[in-house]
Short mmCIF file of N, CA and C and ligand atoms in Angstrom, two decimals:
data_model
loop_
_atom_site.label_atom_id
_atom_site.label_comp_id
_atom_site.label_asym_id
_atom_site.label_seq_id
_atom_site.Cartn_x
_atom_site.Cartn_y
_atom_site.Cartn_z
N UNK A 1 -21.26 -7.08 -6.07
CA UNK A 1 -21.83 -5.72 -5.20
C UNK A 1 -20.32 -5.75 -4.19
N UNK A 2 -20.09 -4.09 -4.13
CA UNK A 2 -18.88 -3.97 -3.40
C UNK A 2 -19.04 -3.80 -2.22
N UNK A 3 -18.41 -4.39 -1.35
CA UNK A 3 -18.80 -4.16 -0.14
C UNK A 3 -17.23 -3.41 0.97
N UNK A 4 -17.47 -2.78 1.77
CA UNK A 4 -16.28 -2.14 2.12
C UNK A 4 -16.39 -1.96 3.78
N UNK A 5 -15.08 -2.03 4.41
CA UNK A 5 -15.55 -1.82 5.95
C UNK A 5 -14.55 -0.81 6.30
N UNK A 6 -14.94 0.37 7.25
CA UNK A 6 -14.45 1.40 7.92
C UNK A 6 -14.09 1.05 9.21
N UNK A 7 -13.39 0.91 9.89
CA UNK A 7 -13.01 0.41 11.19
C UNK A 7 -12.10 1.33 12.18
N UNK A 8 -12.70 1.53 12.83
CA UNK A 8 -12.19 2.56 14.08
C UNK A 8 -12.53 2.82 15.09
N UNK A 9 -11.81 3.03 16.29
CA UNK A 9 -12.22 3.71 17.52
C UNK A 9 -13.51 4.68 17.81
N UNK A 10 -13.40 5.74 17.03
CA UNK A 10 -14.60 6.65 17.02
C UNK A 10 -14.89 7.04 18.54
N UNK A 11 -13.95 7.39 19.02
CA UNK A 11 -13.87 7.82 20.59
C UNK A 11 -13.81 8.90 20.97
N UNK A 12 -14.33 10.38 20.69
CA UNK A 12 -15.73 9.92 20.02
C UNK A 12 -15.83 10.36 17.95
N UNK A 13 -16.73 9.89 17.61
CA UNK A 13 -16.68 9.91 16.15
C UNK A 13 -16.89 11.81 15.87
N UNK A 14 -15.62 12.05 14.65
CA UNK A 14 -15.51 13.75 14.68
C UNK A 14 -16.17 13.81 12.79
N UNK A 15 -15.93 15.02 12.80
CA UNK A 15 -16.05 15.16 11.56
C UNK A 15 -15.68 14.65 10.39
N UNK A 16 -14.35 14.39 11.00
CA UNK A 16 -13.32 13.86 10.13
C UNK A 16 -13.63 12.70 9.55
N UNK A 17 -14.10 12.14 10.56
CA UNK A 17 -14.49 10.47 10.24
C UNK A 17 -15.82 10.59 9.58
N UNK A 18 -16.74 11.38 9.91
CA UNK A 18 -17.77 11.66 9.03
C UNK A 18 -17.72 12.26 7.75
N UNK A 19 -16.45 12.43 7.38
CA UNK A 19 -16.47 13.00 6.03
C UNK A 19 -15.89 11.80 5.00
N UNK A 20 -15.11 10.86 6.08
CA UNK A 20 -14.48 9.42 5.27
C UNK A 20 -15.88 8.58 4.93
N UNK A 21 -16.57 8.43 5.93
CA UNK A 21 -17.95 7.83 5.80
C UNK A 21 -18.69 7.92 4.64
N UNK A 22 -19.12 9.55 4.71
CA UNK A 22 -19.84 10.25 3.59
C UNK A 22 -19.15 9.56 2.02
N UNK A 23 -17.82 9.87 2.10
CA UNK A 23 -17.30 9.58 0.52
C UNK A 23 -17.36 8.62 0.35
N UNK A 24 -16.71 7.48 1.35
CA UNK A 24 -16.71 6.23 1.59
C UNK A 24 -18.22 5.61 1.03
N UNK A 25 -19.18 6.03 1.27
CA UNK A 25 -20.27 5.45 0.96
C UNK A 25 -20.50 5.48 -0.68
N UNK A 26 -19.71 6.21 -0.98
CA UNK A 26 -20.26 6.92 -2.52
C UNK A 26 -19.19 5.76 -3.29
N UNK A 27 -18.30 5.28 -2.77
CA UNK A 27 -17.49 4.37 -3.43
C UNK A 27 -18.02 2.81 -3.64
N UNK A 28 -18.63 2.61 -2.26
CA UNK A 28 -19.12 1.21 -1.71
C UNK A 28 -20.80 1.17 -2.33
N UNK A 29 -20.83 -0.15 -2.37
CA UNK A 29 -22.38 -0.57 -2.86
C UNK A 29 -22.93 -0.15 -1.38
N UNK A 30 -22.04 -0.93 -0.39
CA UNK A 30 -22.48 -1.45 1.00
C UNK A 30 -21.22 -0.68 1.95
N UNK A 31 -21.38 -0.16 2.79
CA UNK A 31 -19.90 0.06 3.57
C UNK A 31 -20.66 0.06 5.12
N UNK A 32 -19.76 -1.02 5.64
CA UNK A 32 -19.80 -1.26 7.11
C UNK A 32 -18.97 -0.38 8.27
N UNK A 33 -19.45 0.28 8.84
CA UNK A 33 -18.73 1.33 10.00
C UNK A 33 -18.19 0.46 11.05
N UNK A 34 -17.03 -0.06 11.30
CA UNK A 34 -16.61 -0.68 12.59
C UNK A 34 -16.02 -0.52 13.72
N UNK A 35 -16.88 -0.27 14.98
CA UNK A 35 -17.01 0.23 15.96
C UNK A 35 -15.62 -0.58 16.69
N UNK A 36 -14.68 -0.28 17.32
CA UNK A 36 -13.32 -1.29 17.72
C UNK A 36 -13.74 -1.44 19.29
N UNK A 37 -14.14 -2.68 19.50
CA UNK A 37 -14.43 -3.01 20.56
C UNK A 37 -12.73 -4.22 21.50
N UNK A 38 -11.97 -3.38 21.80
CA UNK A 38 -10.62 -4.16 22.01
C UNK A 38 -10.68 -3.80 23.80
N UNK A 39 -10.27 -4.98 24.44
CA UNK A 39 -10.08 -5.03 26.06
C UNK A 39 -9.24 -4.67 26.50
N UNK A 40 -7.85 -4.21 25.60
CA UNK A 40 -6.76 -3.89 25.89
C UNK A 40 -6.66 -2.48 25.79
N UNK A 41 -7.63 -1.75 25.16
CA UNK A 41 -7.72 0.12 25.07
C UNK A 41 -8.71 0.61 26.12
N UNK A 42 -8.37 1.66 26.30
CA UNK A 42 -9.35 2.41 27.23
C UNK A 42 -9.72 3.18 26.70
N UNK A 43 -10.82 3.39 26.53
CA UNK A 43 -12.02 4.36 25.82
C UNK A 43 -12.58 4.85 26.71
N UNK A 44 -12.85 6.67 26.20
CA UNK A 44 -13.69 7.31 27.16
C UNK A 44 -15.13 6.54 26.96
N UNK A 45 -15.52 6.57 26.11
CA UNK A 45 -16.98 5.92 26.00
C UNK A 45 -17.12 4.07 25.67
N UNK A 46 -17.73 3.47 26.30
CA UNK A 46 -18.15 2.11 26.48
C UNK A 46 -18.57 1.59 24.72
N UNK A 47 -18.08 0.52 24.64
CA UNK A 47 -18.75 0.03 23.29
C UNK A 47 -20.03 0.37 22.90
N UNK A 48 -20.95 -0.15 23.93
CA UNK A 48 -22.15 0.54 23.60
C UNK A 48 -22.52 1.91 23.18
N UNK A 49 -21.90 2.82 23.70
CA UNK A 49 -22.12 4.04 23.98
C UNK A 49 -21.46 4.43 22.19
N UNK A 50 -20.71 3.78 21.92
CA UNK A 50 -20.12 4.47 20.82
C UNK A 50 -20.58 3.88 19.41
N UNK A 51 -21.14 2.67 19.93
CA UNK A 51 -22.10 2.02 18.99
C UNK A 51 -23.33 2.88 18.40
N UNK A 52 -24.23 3.20 19.44
CA UNK A 52 -25.09 4.18 19.47
C UNK A 52 -24.82 5.40 18.68
N UNK A 53 -23.84 6.01 19.25
CA UNK A 53 -23.26 7.08 18.70
C UNK A 53 -22.87 7.49 17.24
N UNK A 54 -22.45 6.24 16.86
CA UNK A 54 -22.33 6.42 15.34
C UNK A 54 -23.30 5.83 14.64
N UNK A 55 -24.34 4.98 15.35
CA UNK A 55 -25.16 4.65 14.55
C UNK A 55 -26.22 5.98 14.28
N UNK A 56 -26.48 7.00 15.18
CA UNK A 56 -27.31 8.02 15.32
C UNK A 56 -26.50 8.76 14.09
N UNK A 57 -25.09 9.35 13.84
CA UNK A 57 -24.56 10.47 13.00
C UNK A 57 -24.63 9.23 11.44
N UNK A 58 -24.61 8.00 11.07
CA UNK A 58 -24.88 7.44 10.15
C UNK A 58 -26.12 7.10 9.55
N UNK A 59 -27.20 7.19 10.44
CA UNK A 59 -28.46 6.57 10.10
C UNK A 59 -29.02 7.38 9.02
N UNK A 60 -28.31 8.82 8.45
CA UNK A 60 -28.62 9.32 7.30
C UNK A 60 -28.30 8.43 5.79
N UNK A 61 -27.56 7.68 6.28
CA UNK A 61 -27.03 7.15 4.93
C UNK A 61 -27.31 5.54 4.47
N UNK A 62 -28.33 5.51 3.33
CA UNK A 62 -28.92 4.20 3.72
C UNK A 62 -28.17 2.92 3.48
N UNK A 63 -26.73 3.12 2.80
CA UNK A 63 -25.98 1.84 2.31
C UNK A 63 -24.99 1.78 3.70
N UNK A 64 -24.99 2.51 4.48
CA UNK A 64 -23.98 2.22 5.48
C UNK A 64 -24.44 1.64 6.85
N UNK A 65 -24.06 1.03 7.39
CA UNK A 65 -24.79 0.04 8.58
C UNK A 65 -23.49 0.01 9.46
N UNK A 66 -23.61 0.33 10.76
CA UNK A 66 -23.15 0.24 11.75
C UNK A 66 -22.43 -1.18 12.71
N UNK A 67 -21.68 -1.70 12.85
CA UNK A 67 -21.38 -2.77 13.52
C UNK A 67 -20.10 -2.82 14.68
N UNK A 68 -20.19 -3.60 15.46
CA UNK A 68 -19.58 -3.58 16.58
C UNK A 68 -18.20 -4.74 16.19
N UNK A 69 -17.10 -4.21 16.04
CA UNK A 69 -16.14 -5.24 15.57
C UNK A 69 -14.67 -5.44 16.83
N UNK A 70 -14.76 -7.19 16.83
CA UNK A 70 -13.49 -7.10 17.91
C UNK A 70 -12.77 -8.25 17.40
N UNK A 71 -11.83 -8.13 17.45
CA UNK A 71 -10.41 -9.14 17.12
C UNK A 71 -10.25 -8.85 15.81
N UNK A 72 -9.61 -9.71 14.73
CA UNK A 72 -8.73 -9.11 13.83
C UNK A 72 -9.80 -8.15 12.76
N UNK A 73 -9.08 -7.26 12.20
CA UNK A 73 -9.84 -6.77 11.42
C UNK A 73 -10.20 -7.28 10.03
N UNK A 74 -9.06 -8.15 9.43
CA UNK A 74 -9.54 -8.76 8.12
C UNK A 74 -10.46 -9.76 8.72
N UNK A 75 -10.53 -10.27 9.96
CA UNK A 75 -11.96 -11.39 9.74
C UNK A 75 -13.26 -11.03 10.08
N UNK A 76 -13.08 -9.55 10.44
CA UNK A 76 -14.66 -8.94 10.11
C UNK A 76 -14.92 -8.62 9.04
N UNK A 77 -13.66 -8.23 8.34
CA UNK A 77 -13.96 -7.95 6.98
C UNK A 77 -14.76 -9.38 6.18
N UNK A 78 -13.84 -10.16 6.11
CA UNK A 78 -14.32 -11.57 5.55
C UNK A 78 -15.71 -11.91 6.13
N UNK A 79 -15.65 -11.77 7.09
CA UNK A 79 -17.28 -12.03 8.01
C UNK A 79 -18.40 -11.47 7.58
N UNK A 80 -18.27 -10.06 7.00
CA UNK A 80 -19.23 -8.95 6.61
C UNK A 80 -19.14 -9.10 5.04
N UNK A 81 -18.21 -9.93 4.00
CA UNK A 81 -17.91 -10.06 2.87
C UNK A 81 -17.10 -8.67 2.03
N UNK A 82 -16.65 -8.08 3.26
CA UNK A 82 -15.94 -6.80 2.55
C UNK A 82 -14.63 -7.23 2.19
N UNK A 83 -14.79 -6.78 0.58
CA UNK A 83 -13.25 -6.80 -0.17
C UNK A 83 -12.17 -5.82 0.03
N UNK A 84 -12.52 -4.80 0.94
CA UNK A 84 -11.85 -3.62 1.22
C UNK A 84 -11.66 -3.02 2.50
N UNK A 85 -10.60 -2.91 3.39
CA UNK A 85 -10.80 -2.14 4.44
C UNK A 85 -10.32 -0.74 4.08
N UNK A 86 -11.25 0.12 4.92
CA UNK A 86 -10.93 1.44 4.31
C UNK A 86 -10.51 2.39 5.78
N UNK A 87 -9.57 3.22 5.04
CA UNK A 87 -9.12 4.11 6.35
C UNK A 87 -8.58 5.28 5.79
N UNK A 88 -8.43 6.41 6.58
CA UNK A 88 -8.59 7.60 6.46
C UNK A 88 -6.78 8.08 6.93
N UNK A 89 -6.55 8.90 5.77
CA UNK A 89 -5.18 9.68 6.29
C UNK A 89 -4.74 10.89 6.22
N UNK A 90 -4.52 11.19 7.59
CA UNK A 90 -3.94 12.82 7.91
C UNK A 90 -3.16 13.35 7.45
N UNK A 91 -2.02 13.79 8.19
CA UNK A 91 -0.83 14.24 8.10
C UNK A 91 0.28 13.08 7.99
N UNK A 92 1.27 13.34 8.14
CA UNK A 92 2.34 11.89 7.94
C UNK A 92 1.89 11.50 9.32
N UNK A 93 1.49 11.78 10.30
CA UNK A 93 1.86 10.68 11.41
C UNK A 93 1.04 9.59 11.68
N UNK A 94 0.11 9.89 10.32
CA UNK A 94 -0.74 8.45 10.12
C UNK A 94 0.00 7.21 9.58
N UNK A 95 1.12 7.73 8.88
CA UNK A 95 1.46 7.13 7.47
C UNK A 95 2.03 5.67 8.13
N UNK A 96 2.97 6.19 8.87
CA UNK A 96 3.77 4.85 9.69
C UNK A 96 2.68 3.64 10.15
N UNK A 97 1.65 4.25 10.64
CA UNK A 97 1.28 3.64 11.44
C UNK A 97 0.18 2.54 10.93
N UNK A 98 -0.27 3.17 9.85
CA UNK A 98 -1.37 2.71 9.00
C UNK A 98 -0.83 1.77 7.68
N UNK A 99 0.72 2.11 7.30
CA UNK A 99 1.28 1.35 6.52
C UNK A 99 1.70 -0.18 7.28
N UNK A 100 1.84 -0.19 8.52
CA UNK A 100 2.42 -1.13 9.03
C UNK A 100 0.82 -1.95 9.22
N UNK A 101 0.18 -1.57 9.68
CA UNK A 101 -1.55 -2.49 10.02
C UNK A 101 -1.95 -2.82 8.50
N UNK A 102 -1.97 -2.02 7.56
CA UNK A 102 -2.13 -2.49 6.01
C UNK A 102 -1.36 -3.54 5.48
N UNK A 103 0.33 -3.45 6.03
CA UNK A 103 0.99 -4.50 5.76
C UNK A 103 0.77 -5.94 6.17
N UNK A 104 0.30 -5.75 7.46
CA UNK A 104 0.15 -6.85 8.32
C UNK A 104 -1.53 -7.70 7.98
N UNK A 105 -2.19 -6.82 7.67
CA UNK A 105 -3.48 -7.49 7.27
C UNK A 105 -3.42 -8.05 5.99
N UNK A 106 -2.70 -7.06 5.03
CA UNK A 106 -2.35 -7.96 3.56
C UNK A 106 -1.64 -9.38 3.91
N UNK A 107 -0.59 -9.38 4.96
CA UNK A 107 0.21 -10.91 4.98
C UNK A 107 -0.83 -11.79 5.78
N UNK A 108 -1.83 -11.33 6.74
CA UNK A 108 -3.16 -12.22 7.01
C UNK A 108 -3.76 -12.68 6.48
N UNK A 109 -4.42 -12.06 5.23
CA UNK A 109 -5.28 -12.32 3.90
C UNK A 109 -5.08 -11.32 2.94
N UNK A 110 -4.65 -12.26 1.86
CA UNK A 110 -3.99 -11.45 0.26
C UNK A 110 -5.48 -10.89 0.02
N UNK A 111 -6.66 -11.57 0.31
CA UNK A 111 -7.82 -11.16 -0.75
C UNK A 111 -8.21 -9.85 -0.13
N UNK A 112 -7.90 -9.25 1.16
CA UNK A 112 -8.39 -8.17 1.48
C UNK A 112 -7.47 -6.78 1.37
N UNK A 113 -7.93 -5.81 0.70
CA UNK A 113 -7.50 -4.57 0.27
C UNK A 113 -7.35 -3.42 1.20
N UNK A 114 -6.02 -2.90 1.66
CA UNK A 114 -6.95 -1.84 2.28
C UNK A 114 -6.62 -0.41 1.42
N UNK A 115 -7.91 0.43 1.56
CA UNK A 115 -7.84 1.48 0.72
C UNK A 115 -7.63 2.89 1.53
N UNK A 116 -6.81 3.27 1.45
CA UNK A 116 -6.74 4.98 2.38
C UNK A 116 -7.34 6.49 1.41
N UNK A 117 -8.02 7.05 2.02
CA UNK A 117 -8.54 8.12 1.91
C UNK A 117 -8.10 9.40 2.06
N UNK A 118 -7.49 10.57 1.37
CA UNK A 118 -7.14 11.38 2.07
C UNK A 118 -8.18 12.36 2.64
N UNK A 119 -7.87 12.74 3.89
CA UNK A 119 -8.66 13.49 4.95
C UNK A 119 -8.81 14.59 3.91
N UNK A 120 -10.22 15.20 4.32
CA UNK A 120 -10.56 16.56 4.05
C UNK A 120 -9.84 17.46 4.42
N UNK A 121 -9.26 18.92 3.91
CA UNK A 121 -8.09 19.57 4.20
C UNK A 121 -8.68 19.99 5.77
N UNK A 122 -10.01 20.53 5.43
CA UNK A 122 -10.62 21.15 6.95
C UNK A 122 -10.40 20.10 8.05
N UNK A 123 -10.07 19.16 7.76
CA UNK A 123 -10.11 18.24 9.04
C UNK A 123 -8.52 17.54 9.22
N UNK A 124 -7.61 17.88 8.48
CA UNK A 124 -6.57 17.15 8.59
C UNK A 124 -5.71 17.36 9.98
N UNK A 125 -6.05 18.01 10.99
CA UNK A 125 -5.44 18.24 11.83
C UNK A 125 -6.29 17.50 12.95
N UNK A 126 -7.74 17.04 12.79
CA UNK A 126 -8.37 16.87 13.82
C UNK A 126 -8.76 15.13 14.29
N UNK A 127 -8.58 14.92 15.62
CA UNK A 127 -8.53 13.59 15.99
C UNK A 127 -9.47 13.53 17.31
N UNK A 128 -9.73 12.52 17.65
CA UNK A 128 -10.65 12.39 18.70
C UNK A 128 -10.31 12.95 19.90
N UNK A 129 -9.08 12.88 20.06
CA UNK A 129 -7.77 13.22 21.47
C UNK A 129 -7.93 14.38 21.14
N UNK A 130 -7.82 15.32 20.25
CA UNK A 130 -7.43 16.74 20.10
C UNK A 130 -9.25 17.36 20.75
N UNK A 131 -10.33 16.58 20.34
CA UNK A 131 -11.71 17.25 20.81
C UNK A 131 -11.58 16.75 22.24
N UNK A 132 -11.42 15.59 22.92
CA UNK A 132 -11.10 15.26 24.45
C UNK A 132 -10.43 16.45 24.90
N UNK A 133 -9.11 17.19 24.63
CA UNK A 133 -8.43 17.93 25.14
C UNK A 133 -9.23 19.33 25.35
N UNK A 134 -9.89 19.62 24.30
CA UNK A 134 -10.78 20.75 24.17
C UNK A 134 -11.92 20.96 25.19
N UNK A 135 -12.66 20.38 25.08
CA UNK A 135 -13.57 19.96 26.04
C UNK A 135 -13.62 19.99 27.37
N UNK A 136 -12.21 19.21 27.37
CA UNK A 136 -11.81 18.94 28.92
C UNK A 136 -12.01 20.56 29.82
N UNK A 137 -11.21 21.56 28.81
CA UNK A 137 -11.14 23.06 29.17
C UNK A 137 -12.44 23.96 28.95
N UNK A 138 -13.52 22.79 28.61
CA UNK A 138 -14.69 23.70 28.17
C UNK A 138 -14.41 24.77 26.96
N UNK A 139 -13.43 24.12 25.85
CA UNK A 139 -13.50 24.87 24.87
C UNK A 139 -14.57 24.65 24.02
N UNK A 140 -14.90 25.36 22.82
CA UNK A 140 -15.66 25.55 21.71
C UNK A 140 -15.26 23.96 20.82
N UNK A 141 -15.94 22.85 20.53
CA UNK A 141 -15.65 21.95 19.68
C UNK A 141 -16.93 21.88 18.46
N UNK A 142 -17.58 22.96 18.23
CA UNK A 142 -18.67 22.92 17.39
C UNK A 142 -18.11 22.87 16.11
N UNK A 143 -16.79 23.06 15.95
CA UNK A 143 -16.71 22.98 14.26
C UNK A 143 -15.68 21.58 14.14
N UNK A 144 -15.98 20.84 15.10
CA UNK A 144 -15.07 19.24 15.19
C UNK A 144 -15.99 18.00 15.25
N UNK A 145 -17.15 18.39 15.82
CA UNK A 145 -17.99 16.98 16.04
C UNK A 145 -19.46 17.59 15.95
N UNK A 146 -20.37 16.67 15.81
CA UNK A 146 -22.06 17.07 15.84
C UNK A 146 -22.38 17.44 17.17
N UNK A 147 -23.46 18.10 17.22
CA UNK A 147 -24.22 18.33 18.45
C UNK A 147 -24.62 17.53 19.38
N UNK A 148 -24.74 16.28 18.78
CA UNK A 148 -25.10 15.18 19.52
C UNK A 148 -24.12 14.49 20.68
N UNK A 149 -22.81 14.50 19.62
CA UNK A 149 -21.66 14.47 20.14
C UNK A 149 -21.18 15.35 21.38
N UNK A 150 -21.38 16.45 20.92
CA UNK A 150 -21.07 17.48 22.28
C UNK A 150 -21.69 17.39 23.33
N UNK A 151 -23.29 16.92 23.40
CA UNK A 151 -23.90 16.63 24.33
C UNK A 151 -23.15 15.29 25.28
N UNK A 152 -22.98 14.27 24.27
CA UNK A 152 -22.84 13.00 25.17
C UNK A 152 -21.01 13.19 25.83
N UNK A 153 -20.41 14.40 25.30
CA UNK A 153 -18.81 14.47 25.84
C UNK A 153 -19.26 15.25 26.97
N UNK A 154 -20.51 16.48 26.75
CA UNK A 154 -20.25 17.04 28.39
C UNK A 154 -20.97 16.63 29.40
N UNK A 155 -21.89 15.58 29.07
CA UNK A 155 -22.28 14.48 30.26
C UNK A 155 -21.15 13.88 30.79
N UNK A 156 -19.66 13.19 29.96
CA UNK A 156 -18.69 12.51 30.33
C UNK A 156 -18.03 13.44 31.38
N UNK A 157 -17.49 14.72 30.81
CA UNK A 157 -16.58 15.69 31.55
C UNK A 157 -17.05 16.45 32.77
N UNK A 158 -18.66 16.79 32.39
CA UNK A 158 -19.64 17.93 33.71
C UNK A 158 -20.76 17.31 34.25
P1 ADP B 1 -8.21 3.92 15.41
O1 ADP B 1 -8.01 3.64 16.88
O2 ADP B 1 -8.51 2.47 14.67
O3 ADP B 1 -6.64 4.43 14.56
P2 ADP B 1 -9.64 6.35 14.83
O4 ADP B 1 -11.00 6.50 15.34
O5 ADP B 1 -8.13 7.03 15.24
O6 ADP B 1 -9.08 4.63 15.14
O7 ADP B 1 -9.53 6.49 13.49
C1 ADP B 1 -10.51 5.53 12.62
C2 ADP B 1 -9.71 6.21 10.94
O8 ADP B 1 -10.46 7.15 10.74
C3 ADP B 1 -8.37 5.91 10.70
O9 ADP B 1 -7.76 5.21 9.77
C4 ADP B 1 -8.25 7.27 11.09
O10 ADP B 1 -6.52 7.97 10.43
C5 ADP B 1 -8.91 8.15 10.34
N1 ADP B 1 -9.48 9.24 10.94
C6 ADP B 1 -9.43 9.72 12.27
N2 ADP B 1 -9.45 11.04 12.13
C7 ADP B 1 -9.34 11.37 10.66
C8 ADP B 1 -9.41 12.81 10.02
N3 ADP B 1 -9.71 14.11 10.64
N4 ADP B 1 -9.96 12.90 8.54
C9 ADP B 1 -9.61 11.71 8.00
N5 ADP B 1 -9.37 10.24 8.50
C10 ADP B 1 -9.43 10.34 9.81
#
């Protein structure tokens, strides 16, 4: 059984993330989506809010399970039995960072591979930060996130 782990902050989850999850769910028998819990990072949404938000968006995929991930991603991958860490790649801006992380993870655990999936061209410049910037000024984010996420963002900002 092929098991994958797609880790991320998902603060909030965007249609770009969901596109990777949908395509990733077809590549693995089971795909875990790991919502990062990192005390050194400041998130807009709490761990619990992001966990519930991502669960809500993923409930339509029967082989996708959403979990909270703290600590090293390779350790979480091992814990759930994943042989691969799935990451999305957008423009060049992602490349340096992702290469660094993938190399570090490979050195930490040679058994866990990192797989990159190219972004859907529709979402190549979409990030959680862009969504937060637009909603702050009451802009239209309906092309970037689901209605449920729009509601959660509105509650935070207005
Ligand atoms: P992190 O803090 O771990 O980078 P993010 O939630 O920002 O968490 O991103 C999680 C993963 O999803 C990363 O691999 C990132 O490159 C990918 N990703 C984010 N937005 C998109 C998008 N629009 N298209 C494809 N992949 C994306």
